[in-house]
Short mmCIF file of C-alpha atoms and ligand atoms in Angstrom, two decimals:
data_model
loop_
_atom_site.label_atom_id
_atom_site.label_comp_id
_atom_site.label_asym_id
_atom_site.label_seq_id
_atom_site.Cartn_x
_atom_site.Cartn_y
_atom_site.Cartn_z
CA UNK A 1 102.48 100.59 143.85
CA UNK A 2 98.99 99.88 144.48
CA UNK A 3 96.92 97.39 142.17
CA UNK A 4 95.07 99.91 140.61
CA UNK A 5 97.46 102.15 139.35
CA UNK A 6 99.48 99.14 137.88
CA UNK A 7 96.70 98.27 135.93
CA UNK A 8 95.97 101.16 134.54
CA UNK A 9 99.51 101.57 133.92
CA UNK A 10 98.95 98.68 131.72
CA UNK A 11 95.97 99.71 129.97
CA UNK A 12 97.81 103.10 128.89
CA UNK A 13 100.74 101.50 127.43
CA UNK A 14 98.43 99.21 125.49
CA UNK A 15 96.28 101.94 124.30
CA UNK A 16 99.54 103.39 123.57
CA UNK A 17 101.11 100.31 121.74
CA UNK A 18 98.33 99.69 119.69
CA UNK A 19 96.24 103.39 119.28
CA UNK A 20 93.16 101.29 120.00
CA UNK A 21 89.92 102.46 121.83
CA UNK A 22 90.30 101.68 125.83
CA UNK A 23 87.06 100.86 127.81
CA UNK A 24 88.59 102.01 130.91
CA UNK A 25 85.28 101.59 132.63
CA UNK A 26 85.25 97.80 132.06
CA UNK A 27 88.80 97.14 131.89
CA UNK A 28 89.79 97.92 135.48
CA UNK A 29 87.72 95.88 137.77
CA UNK A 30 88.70 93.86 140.64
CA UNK A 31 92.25 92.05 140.31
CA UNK A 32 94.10 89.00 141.86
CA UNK A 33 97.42 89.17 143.00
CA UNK A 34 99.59 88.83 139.47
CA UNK A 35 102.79 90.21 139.95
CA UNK A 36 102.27 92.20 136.30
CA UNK A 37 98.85 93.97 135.08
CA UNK A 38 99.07 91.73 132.20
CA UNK A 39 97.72 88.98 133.90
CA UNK A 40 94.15 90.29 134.07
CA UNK A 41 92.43 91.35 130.64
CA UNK A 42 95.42 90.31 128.51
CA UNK A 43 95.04 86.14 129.92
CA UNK A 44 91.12 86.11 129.68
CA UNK A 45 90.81 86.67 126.04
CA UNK A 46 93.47 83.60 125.45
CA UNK A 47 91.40 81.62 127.26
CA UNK A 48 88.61 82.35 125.43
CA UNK A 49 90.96 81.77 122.42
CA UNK A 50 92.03 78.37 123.44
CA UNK A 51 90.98 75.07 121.83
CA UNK A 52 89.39 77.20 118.86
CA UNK A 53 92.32 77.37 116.19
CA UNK A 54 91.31 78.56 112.99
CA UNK A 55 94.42 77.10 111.78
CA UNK A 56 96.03 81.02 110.38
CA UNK A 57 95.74 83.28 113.05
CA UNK A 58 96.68 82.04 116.21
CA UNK A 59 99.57 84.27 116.82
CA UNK A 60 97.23 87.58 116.71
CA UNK A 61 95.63 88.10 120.35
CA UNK A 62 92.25 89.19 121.09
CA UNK A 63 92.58 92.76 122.23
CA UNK A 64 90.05 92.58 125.18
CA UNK A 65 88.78 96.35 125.11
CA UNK A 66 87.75 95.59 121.64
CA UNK A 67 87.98 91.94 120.52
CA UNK A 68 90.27 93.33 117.84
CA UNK A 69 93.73 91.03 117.42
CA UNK A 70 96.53 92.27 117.84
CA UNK A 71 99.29 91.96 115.96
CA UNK A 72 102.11 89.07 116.04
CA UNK A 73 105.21 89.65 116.76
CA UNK A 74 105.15 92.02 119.59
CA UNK A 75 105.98 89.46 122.05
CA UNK A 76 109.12 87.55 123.52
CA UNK A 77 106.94 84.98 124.83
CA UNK A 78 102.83 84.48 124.23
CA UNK A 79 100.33 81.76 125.04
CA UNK A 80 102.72 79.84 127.29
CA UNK A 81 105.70 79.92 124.21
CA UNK A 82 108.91 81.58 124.86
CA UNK A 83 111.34 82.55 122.20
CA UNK A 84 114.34 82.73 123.59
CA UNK A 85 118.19 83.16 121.72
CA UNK A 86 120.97 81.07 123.43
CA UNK A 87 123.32 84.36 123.00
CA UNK A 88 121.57 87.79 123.47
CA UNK A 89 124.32 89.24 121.43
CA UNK A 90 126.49 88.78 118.37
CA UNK A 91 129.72 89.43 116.55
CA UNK A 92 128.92 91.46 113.12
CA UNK A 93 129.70 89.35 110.02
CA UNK A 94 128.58 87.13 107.15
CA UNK A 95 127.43 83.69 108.01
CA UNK A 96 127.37 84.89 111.96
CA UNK A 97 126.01 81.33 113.91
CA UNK A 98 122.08 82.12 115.64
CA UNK A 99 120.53 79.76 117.66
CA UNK A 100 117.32 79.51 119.91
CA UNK A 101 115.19 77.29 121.46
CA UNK A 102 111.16 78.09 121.61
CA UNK A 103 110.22 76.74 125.19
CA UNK A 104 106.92 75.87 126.00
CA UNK A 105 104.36 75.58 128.63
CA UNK A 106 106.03 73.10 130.28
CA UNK A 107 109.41 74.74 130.49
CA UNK A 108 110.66 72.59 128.03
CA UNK A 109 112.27 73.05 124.91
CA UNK A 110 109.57 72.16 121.48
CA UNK A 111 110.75 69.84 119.34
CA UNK A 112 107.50 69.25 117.67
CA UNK A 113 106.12 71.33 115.05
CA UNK A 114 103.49 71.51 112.32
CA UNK A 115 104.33 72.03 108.87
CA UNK A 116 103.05 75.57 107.60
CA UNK A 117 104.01 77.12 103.84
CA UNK A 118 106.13 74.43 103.97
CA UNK A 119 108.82 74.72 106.71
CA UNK A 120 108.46 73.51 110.30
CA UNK A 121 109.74 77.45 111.54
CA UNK A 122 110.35 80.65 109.04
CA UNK A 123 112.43 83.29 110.65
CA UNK A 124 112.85 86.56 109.88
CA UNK A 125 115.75 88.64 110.92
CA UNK A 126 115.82 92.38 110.13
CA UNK A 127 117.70 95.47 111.73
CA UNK A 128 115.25 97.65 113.47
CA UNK A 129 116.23 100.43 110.75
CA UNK A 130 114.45 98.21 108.67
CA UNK A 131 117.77 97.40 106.96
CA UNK A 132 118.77 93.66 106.03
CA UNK A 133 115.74 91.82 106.14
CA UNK A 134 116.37 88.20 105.81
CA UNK A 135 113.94 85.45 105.43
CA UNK A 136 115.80 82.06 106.32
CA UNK A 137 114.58 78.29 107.60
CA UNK A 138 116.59 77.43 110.67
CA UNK A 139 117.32 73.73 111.31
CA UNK A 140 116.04 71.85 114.53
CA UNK A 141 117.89 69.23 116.31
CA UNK A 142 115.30 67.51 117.34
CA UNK A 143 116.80 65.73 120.71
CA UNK A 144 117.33 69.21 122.05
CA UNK A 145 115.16 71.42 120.63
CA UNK A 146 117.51 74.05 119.47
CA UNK A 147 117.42 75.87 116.13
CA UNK A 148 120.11 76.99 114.06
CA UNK A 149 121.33 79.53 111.34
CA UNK A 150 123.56 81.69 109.82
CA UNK A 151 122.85 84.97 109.60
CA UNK A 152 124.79 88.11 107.97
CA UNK A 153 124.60 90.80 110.68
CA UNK A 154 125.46 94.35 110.23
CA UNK A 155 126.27 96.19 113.76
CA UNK A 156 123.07 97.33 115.06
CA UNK A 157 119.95 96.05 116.64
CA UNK A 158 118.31 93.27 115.06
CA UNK A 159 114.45 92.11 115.34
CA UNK A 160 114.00 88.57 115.01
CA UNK A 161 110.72 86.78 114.51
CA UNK A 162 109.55 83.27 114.61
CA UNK A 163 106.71 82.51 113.06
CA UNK A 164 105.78 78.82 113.87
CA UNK A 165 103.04 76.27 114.90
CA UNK A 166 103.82 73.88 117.92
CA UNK A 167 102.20 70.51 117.28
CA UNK A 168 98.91 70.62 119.56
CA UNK A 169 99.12 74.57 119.48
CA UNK A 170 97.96 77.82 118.11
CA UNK A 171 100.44 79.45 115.30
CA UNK A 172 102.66 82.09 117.16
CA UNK A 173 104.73 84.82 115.65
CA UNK A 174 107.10 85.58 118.51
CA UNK A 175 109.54 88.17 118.66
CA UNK A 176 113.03 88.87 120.28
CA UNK A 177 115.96 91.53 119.48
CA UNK A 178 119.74 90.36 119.20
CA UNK A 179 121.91 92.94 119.46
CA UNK A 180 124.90 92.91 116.91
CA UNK A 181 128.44 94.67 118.33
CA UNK A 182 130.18 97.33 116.13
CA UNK A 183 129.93 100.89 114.90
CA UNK A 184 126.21 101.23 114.11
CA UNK A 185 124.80 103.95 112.05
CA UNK A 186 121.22 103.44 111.60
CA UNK A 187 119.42 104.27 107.91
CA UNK A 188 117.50 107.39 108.06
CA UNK A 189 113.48 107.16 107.30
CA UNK A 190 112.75 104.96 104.41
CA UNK A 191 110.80 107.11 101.52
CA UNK A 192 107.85 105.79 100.17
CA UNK A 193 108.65 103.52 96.63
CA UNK A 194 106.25 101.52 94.81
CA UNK A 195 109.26 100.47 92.42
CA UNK A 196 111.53 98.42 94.09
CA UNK A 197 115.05 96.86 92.05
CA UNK A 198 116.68 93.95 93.37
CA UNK A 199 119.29 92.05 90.40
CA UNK A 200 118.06 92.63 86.42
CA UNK A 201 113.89 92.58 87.94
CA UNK A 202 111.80 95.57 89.22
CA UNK A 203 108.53 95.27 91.18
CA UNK A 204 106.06 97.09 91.44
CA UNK A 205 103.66 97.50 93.55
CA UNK A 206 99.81 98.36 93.27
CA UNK A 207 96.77 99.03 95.93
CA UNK A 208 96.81 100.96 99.09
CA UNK A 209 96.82 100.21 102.53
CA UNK A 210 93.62 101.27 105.20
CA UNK A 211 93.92 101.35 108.71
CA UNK A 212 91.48 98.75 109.91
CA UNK A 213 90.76 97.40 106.27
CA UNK A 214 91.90 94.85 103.75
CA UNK A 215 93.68 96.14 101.21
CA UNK A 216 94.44 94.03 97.54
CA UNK A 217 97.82 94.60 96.87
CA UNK A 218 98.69 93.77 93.49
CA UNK A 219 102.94 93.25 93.11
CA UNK A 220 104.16 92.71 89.29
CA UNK A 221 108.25 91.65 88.37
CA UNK A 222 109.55 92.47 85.22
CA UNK A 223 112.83 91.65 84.22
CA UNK A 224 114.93 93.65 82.14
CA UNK A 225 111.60 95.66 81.34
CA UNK A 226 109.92 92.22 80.61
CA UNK A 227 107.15 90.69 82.22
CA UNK A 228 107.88 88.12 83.73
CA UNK A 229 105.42 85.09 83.41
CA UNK A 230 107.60 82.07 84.83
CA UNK A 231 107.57 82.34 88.47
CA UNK A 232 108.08 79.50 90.32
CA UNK A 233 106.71 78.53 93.88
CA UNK A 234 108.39 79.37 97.08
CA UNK A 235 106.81 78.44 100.06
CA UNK A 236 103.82 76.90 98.31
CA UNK A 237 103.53 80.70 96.45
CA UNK A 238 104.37 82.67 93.98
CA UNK A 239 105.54 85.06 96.53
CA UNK A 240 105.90 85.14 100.00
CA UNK A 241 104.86 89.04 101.56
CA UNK A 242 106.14 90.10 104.89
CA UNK A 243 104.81 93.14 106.29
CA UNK A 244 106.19 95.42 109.36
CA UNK A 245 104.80 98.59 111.03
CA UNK A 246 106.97 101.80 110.87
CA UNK A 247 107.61 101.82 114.88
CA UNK A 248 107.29 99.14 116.59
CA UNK A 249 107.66 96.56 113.89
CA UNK A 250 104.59 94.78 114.11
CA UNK A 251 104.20 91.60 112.01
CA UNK A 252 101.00 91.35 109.97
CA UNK A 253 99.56 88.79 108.60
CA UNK A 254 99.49 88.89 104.75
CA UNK A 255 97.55 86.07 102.92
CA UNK A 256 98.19 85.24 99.42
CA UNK A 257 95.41 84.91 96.63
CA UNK A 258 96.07 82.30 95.13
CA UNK A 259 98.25 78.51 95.04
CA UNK A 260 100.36 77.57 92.11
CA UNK A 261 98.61 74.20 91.23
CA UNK A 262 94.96 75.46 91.87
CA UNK A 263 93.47 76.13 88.07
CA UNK A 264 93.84 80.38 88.24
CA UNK A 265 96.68 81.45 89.78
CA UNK A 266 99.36 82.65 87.02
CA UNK A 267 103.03 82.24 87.82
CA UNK A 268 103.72 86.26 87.17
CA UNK A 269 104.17 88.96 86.42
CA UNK A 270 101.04 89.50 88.60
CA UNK A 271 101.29 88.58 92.46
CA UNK A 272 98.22 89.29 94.70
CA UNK A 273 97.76 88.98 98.34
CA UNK A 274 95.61 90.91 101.12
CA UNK A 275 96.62 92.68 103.78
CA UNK A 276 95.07 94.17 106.75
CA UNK A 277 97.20 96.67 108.90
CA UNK A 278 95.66 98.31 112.39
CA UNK A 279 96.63 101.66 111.94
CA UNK A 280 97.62 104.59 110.03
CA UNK A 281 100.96 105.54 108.83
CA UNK A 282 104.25 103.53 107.72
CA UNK A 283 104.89 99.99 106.47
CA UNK A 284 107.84 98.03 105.30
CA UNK A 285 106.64 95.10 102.65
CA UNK A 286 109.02 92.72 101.57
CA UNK A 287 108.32 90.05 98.75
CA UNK A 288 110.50 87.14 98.28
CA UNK A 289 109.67 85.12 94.69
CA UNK A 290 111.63 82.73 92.92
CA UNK A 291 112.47 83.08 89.66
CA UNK A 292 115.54 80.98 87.77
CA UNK A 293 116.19 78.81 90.83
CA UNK A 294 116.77 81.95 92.74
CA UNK A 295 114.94 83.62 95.85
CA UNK A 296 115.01 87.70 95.63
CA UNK A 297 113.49 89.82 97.71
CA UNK A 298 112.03 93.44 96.52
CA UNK A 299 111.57 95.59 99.62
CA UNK A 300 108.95 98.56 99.55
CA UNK A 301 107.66 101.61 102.20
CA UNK A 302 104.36 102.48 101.88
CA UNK A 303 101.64 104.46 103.94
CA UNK A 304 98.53 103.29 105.06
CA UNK A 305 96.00 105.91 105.18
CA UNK A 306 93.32 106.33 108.13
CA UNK A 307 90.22 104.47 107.86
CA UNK A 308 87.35 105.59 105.62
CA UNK A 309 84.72 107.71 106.55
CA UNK A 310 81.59 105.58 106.70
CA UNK A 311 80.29 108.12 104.25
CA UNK A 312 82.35 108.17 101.65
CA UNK A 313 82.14 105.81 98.95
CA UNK A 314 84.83 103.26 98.88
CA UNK A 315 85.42 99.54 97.46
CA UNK A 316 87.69 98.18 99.44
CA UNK A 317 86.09 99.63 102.72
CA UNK A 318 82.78 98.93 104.60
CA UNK A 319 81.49 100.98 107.47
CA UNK A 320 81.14 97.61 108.86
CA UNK A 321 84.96 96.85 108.54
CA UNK A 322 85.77 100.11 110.41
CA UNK A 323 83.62 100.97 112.85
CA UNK A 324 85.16 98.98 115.29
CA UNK A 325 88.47 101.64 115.08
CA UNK A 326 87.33 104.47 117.22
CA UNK A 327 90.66 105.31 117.98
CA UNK A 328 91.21 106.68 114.95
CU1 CU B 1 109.78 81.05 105.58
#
């Protein structure tokens, strides 16, 4: 295969990936010999990246047609990191055993890491039918490198992201899948709910998603029909919001508004945070909060309509936000 047509096999799967606008005319240009396409546009924009962490959103890559980032997630291995499980597969079960190592550019296993909403390393572990979403802390031994957990696995494949900041290094959100043996029926297609139960407390949630926009989302727990006003922190929150594309389970950064000890934030029943999603169409959002000594997690499916029109009136939406999403 020539060099050409590899890279603009590569440029098609990314437009494809990520429904972004492709410069085609300044993308392909003259490569080097890289045994993959990715080495060419992909590798420039992390260089550019390099040595300019912002301290939150290292593990979203410049997309170079645009200078959009992409989201986290996507990847087994990014910006010389490497997740990488010690077994690709597992038994089904309750308390199955997990381990993996995050190598990096020297080959070697990290043992270092930054602190960040608390934990050295949050994983999240959840079957691509968007069933069983765990969020869970592993533990490092710190002479080898290796992290461990239990996990309960239902048969089926599982998406597994690590969401971490190597001492020295950008934050990553890396991504792998771990198959699980036995009879696997995947969930059919989530329906949208903006009422989720989980225990005696219901959530709700409030605000819609844009493509290519932030979007308030306002989530509120009652329990047994009662606000409820005495959340306490978890992960240096009142909640903690995870949210995955419908697809391809892209991992998007969510930021919360608001710290427990900083003069405004209410523990509850209100729980804001802002989210920005790339694209049109399905999301899975899970909250964990802590209420009672006990970690829940409400679990919602919502759409994300297309981005504005610059002429119509919207407060949540600039033209300035979305022109850059002329894919859409
Ligand atoms: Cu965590």
């Amino acid at each position: 295969m020539s060099t050409p047509i590899k890279v603009t096999g590569f440029l098609a799967a990314i437009a494809a990936i990520f429904g972004l606008a492709l410069l085609v005319g300044r993308a392909v240009g003259p490569v080097d010999d890289a045994p993959t396409g990715a080495h060419d546009t992909a590798h420039e924009g992390k260089k550019a990246e390099a040595g300019e962490h912002d301290g939150g959103h290292g593990d979203e890559s410049p997309n170079p047609s645009t200078g959009e980032e992409f989201p986290g997630g996507l990847m087994v291995s990014q910006n010389g990191y490497t997740l990488a499980l010690t077994e690709p597969s597992s038994a089904a079960g309750r308390d199955r055993p997990v381990a993996f190592t995050i190598t990096g550019p020297d080959g070697n296993p990290v043992t270092s890491y930054d602190v960040e909403h608390e934990k050295q390393l949050h994983l999240i572990a959840v079957r691509r039918d968007f069933t069983g979403f765990q969020h869970v802390h592993p533990v490092l031994d710190e002479k080898t490198g290796v992290w461990s957990i239990d996990l309960d696995l239902t048969p089926g494949t599982w998406r597994l992201f690590a969401d971490f900041k190597a001492t020295g290094a950008d934050a990553l959100t890396l991504g792998t899948d771990l198959a699980v043996d036995g009879d696997y029926r995947p969930a059919g297609p989530a329906p949208e709910n903006r009422t989720a139960s989980v225990d005696d407390y219901e959530v709700t949630l409030e605000g819609d998603l844009t493509a290519g926009a932030d979007a308030k989302l306002t989530l509120s727990v009652t329990k047994d029909g009662t606000p409820v006003t005495d959340l306490q922190p978890y992960l240096g929150a009142y909640g903690h919001l995870v949210a995955l594309r419908d697809g391809d389970l892209a991992y998007l950064h969510v930021h919360p508004d608001g710290e427990p000890d900083d003069g405004t934030t209410k523990p509850g029943p209100d729980v804001v945070f802002y989210a920005a999603v790339p694209s049109a169409g399905a999301y899975h959002l899970y909250l964990d909060f802590q209420h009672n000594g006990v970690v829940r997690t409400a679990a919602f499916t919502v759409s994300a309509g297309d981005s504005i029109p610059s002429d119509t009136p919207s407060d949540t939406n600039t033209p300035a936000e979305t022109g850059g999403h002329a894919g859409h």
